[in-house]
Amino acid sequence: MERRCLDAQFKGVSTGVSKNNYVSSKTINKVIQVHDRIFCCMAGSLADAQAVLKAAKFHLSFHSVQMESQPQVIAAASVLKDLCYKNKDELQAGFITAGWDRKKGPQIYVVSLGGMLISQQVTIGGSGSTYIYGYVDAKYRPDMSREECLQFATNALALAMGRDNVSGGVAHLVVITESGAEHIVVPGNKLPKFNDE
């Protein structure tokens, strides 16, 4: 799940990894840094997503050397889109790409299964997202402070994890700004509790 507020990107993700009804891990970090100020949230097949991200990191490093500058967020999202589209019959992976660059500031892009690329102000994804669309619609505001965004993302993840049996037990949040990225881990016992739990 992504949150954009002021000049920062907030990425949050729960940690569950599952296949059919089997949950192989509830502690995998699915927020992956692909460049200095660009991160991706993975959804779908973990093996497919990891393979795509490994290739994307290589492409972005090469691109950065060629251009003698940091890659733009749209470049990272486009690399993921191309890799997913060219391999759409073999891959089951989708991504939320967020970051900050000098040209456009904070940005969020969704790369769907099959390789469609969409720019969005706010987005959610993964198995737990179906449980929190109402919460996100009701509570998201584009003018939130850093603290409000962190609380919003943490609450949304806690709500999703409380309903989705394959979502993880740890919340990983990343704050991305012009000055860099900050990774925040919220362990399961520190997540907010709601009435239905």
XYZ file of C-alpha atoms in Angstrom:
197
model
C 0.000 0.000 0.000
C 1.283 3.475 -0.856
C 0.635 6.901 0.609
C 1.750 10.211 -0.900
C 1.659 13.221 1.416
C 3.391 16.562 0.940
C 6.886 15.874 -0.438
C 7.256 12.308 0.813
C 6.363 8.829 -0.313
C 5.098 6.385 2.291
C 5.143 2.761 1.326
C 3.728 0.174 3.619
C 3.374 -3.525 3.213
C 2.450 -6.472 5.343
C 4.795 -9.425 5.224
C 2.844 -12.572 4.388
C 3.975 -14.892 1.617
C 1.514 -17.552 0.540
C 0.754 -20.087 -2.163
C -2.865 -21.235 -2.396
C -3.814 -21.951 1.241
C -0.253 -22.424 2.472
C 1.464 -19.454 4.162
C 5.218 -19.999 3.854
C 6.303 -16.918 5.815
C 4.715 -14.032 7.674
C 7.956 -12.085 8.052
C 9.239 -11.477 4.491
C 9.943 -7.821 3.699
C 8.117 -7.137 0.427
C 9.256 -3.496 0.195
C 12.387 -3.656 -1.948
C 14.783 -0.811 -2.715
C 15.586 -0.764 -6.437
C 17.602 2.475 -6.360
C 18.506 5.223 -3.864
C 15.037 6.823 -3.663
C 12.935 4.223 -5.500
C 11.170 1.300 -3.784
C 8.759 -1.397 -4.928
C 6.085 -3.384 -3.142
C 5.696 -6.899 -4.532
C 2.472 -8.832 -5.046
C 1.817 -12.184 -6.655
C 4.372 -14.966 -6.905
C 7.342 -14.139 -4.673
C 9.795 -16.021 -6.916
C 8.543 -14.189 -10.031
C 8.600 -10.804 -8.287
C 12.126 -11.352 -6.960
C 13.398 -12.359 -10.414
C 11.818 -9.289 -12.036
C 13.230 -6.980 -9.352
C 16.713 -8.457 -9.726
C 16.611 -7.736 -13.472
C 15.127 -4.263 -12.859
C 17.908 -3.368 -10.419
C 20.485 -4.338 -13.041
C 18.716 -2.258 -15.728
C 18.475 0.778 -13.424
C 22.120 0.557 -12.357
C 23.199 0.373 -15.994
C 20.824 3.240 -16.895
C 22.231 5.346 -14.058
C 25.801 4.821 -15.295
C 24.832 5.617 -18.894
C 22.927 8.778 -17.960
C 25.423 9.819 -15.262
C 22.492 10.632 -12.969
C 19.926 9.011 -10.702
C 17.095 7.250 -12.577
C 13.639 8.776 -12.527
C 10.826 6.923 -10.770
C 8.947 6.551 -14.080
C 12.059 4.874 -15.552
C 11.994 2.249 -12.794
C 8.270 1.668 -13.257
C 8.743 1.431 -17.034
C 11.493 -1.182 -16.674
C 9.162 -3.254 -14.465
C 6.302 -2.767 -16.934
C 8.452 -3.940 -19.859
C 9.715 -6.998 -17.978
C 6.188 -7.943 -16.857
C 4.631 -7.357 -20.292
C 7.296 -9.264 -22.230
C 6.874 -12.220 -19.855
C 3.137 -11.914 -19.151
C 2.402 -15.545 -19.998
C 5.047 -16.839 -17.576
C 4.911 -14.352 -14.664
C 2.461 -13.783 -11.830
C 3.871 -10.586 -10.342
C 2.647 -7.037 -9.860
C 4.337 -4.020 -8.311
C 3.669 -0.699 -6.698
C 6.649 1.532 -7.454
C 7.151 4.734 -5.490
C 9.940 7.184 -5.057
C 11.268 10.678 -5.350
C 13.260 12.236 -8.202
C 14.443 15.753 -9.035
C 12.216 16.095 -12.103
C 8.776 15.252 -10.644
C 9.278 14.914 -6.881
C 7.154 12.192 -5.197
C 5.433 9.663 -7.471
C 3.543 6.366 -7.327
C 3.066 3.908 -10.187
C 1.248 0.587 -10.362
C 2.519 -2.186 -12.646
C -0.248 -4.772 -12.858
C -0.051 -8.453 -13.685
C 0.548 -8.474 -17.423
C 2.471 -5.194 -17.482
C -0.008 -2.310 -17.463
C 1.477 0.921 -16.017
C -0.686 3.484 -14.194
C 0.278 6.625 -12.272
C -1.780 7.171 -9.114
C -1.878 9.534 -6.177
C -2.730 6.723 -3.764
C -3.006 2.981 -4.299
C -3.296 -0.320 -2.455
C -2.623 -3.856 -3.630
C -2.194 -7.452 -2.580
C -4.556 -9.923 -0.960
C -5.297 -7.785 2.110
C -6.196 -4.705 0.067
C -9.715 -5.923 -0.694
C -10.577 -5.477 2.979
C -9.522 -1.836 3.276
C -10.808 0.049 0.211
C -13.475 1.730 2.356
C -10.926 2.760 4.977
C -8.573 4.207 2.350
C -11.387 6.078 0.584
C -12.661 7.528 3.859
C -9.357 8.410 5.538
C -6.844 9.336 2.815
C -6.110 13.053 2.318
C -3.335 14.352 0.038
C -2.332 17.061 2.554
C -1.485 14.780 5.512
C 1.585 15.442 7.641
C 4.373 12.867 7.866
C 3.015 11.585 11.192
C -0.562 11.399 9.855
C 0.638 9.425 6.823
C 2.585 6.983 8.951
C -0.422 6.441 11.222
C -2.757 6.110 8.223
C -0.504 3.497 6.560
C 0.024 1.600 9.816
C -3.724 1.533 10.539
C -4.529 0.388 6.992
C -1.979 -2.417 7.188
C -3.211 -3.491 10.634
C -6.812 -3.575 9.372
C -5.808 -5.636 6.310
C -3.731 -8.058 8.395
C -6.595 -8.454 10.862
C -8.925 -9.673 8.096
C -6.639 -11.450 5.632
C -5.287 -14.748 6.924
C -2.315 -14.738 4.516
C -1.116 -11.195 5.263
C 1.937 -10.983 7.461
C 2.444 -10.020 11.047
C 4.973 -7.202 10.549
C 4.478 -3.827 8.821
C 7.338 -2.378 6.785
C 7.032 1.339 6.033
C 9.412 3.467 3.964
C 9.451 7.267 3.994
C 11.038 8.563 0.777
C 11.978 12.245 0.468
C 14.505 14.393 -1.369
C 16.993 13.782 1.444
C 16.748 9.975 1.263
C 14.763 7.001 2.487
C 13.913 5.843 6.004
C 12.789 2.247 6.638
C 10.463 1.768 9.615
C 9.495 -1.678 10.911
C 6.409 -2.049 13.101
C 6.357 -5.494 14.780
C 3.024 -7.268 15.109
C 2.758 -6.651 18.853
C 3.095 -2.874 18.240
C 0.416 -2.663 15.536
C -2.863 -0.961 16.480
C -5.741 -3.209 17.559
C -9.285 -2.679 16.362
C -12.632 -3.783 17.807
C -13.071 -6.842 15.571
C -9.819 -8.529 16.702
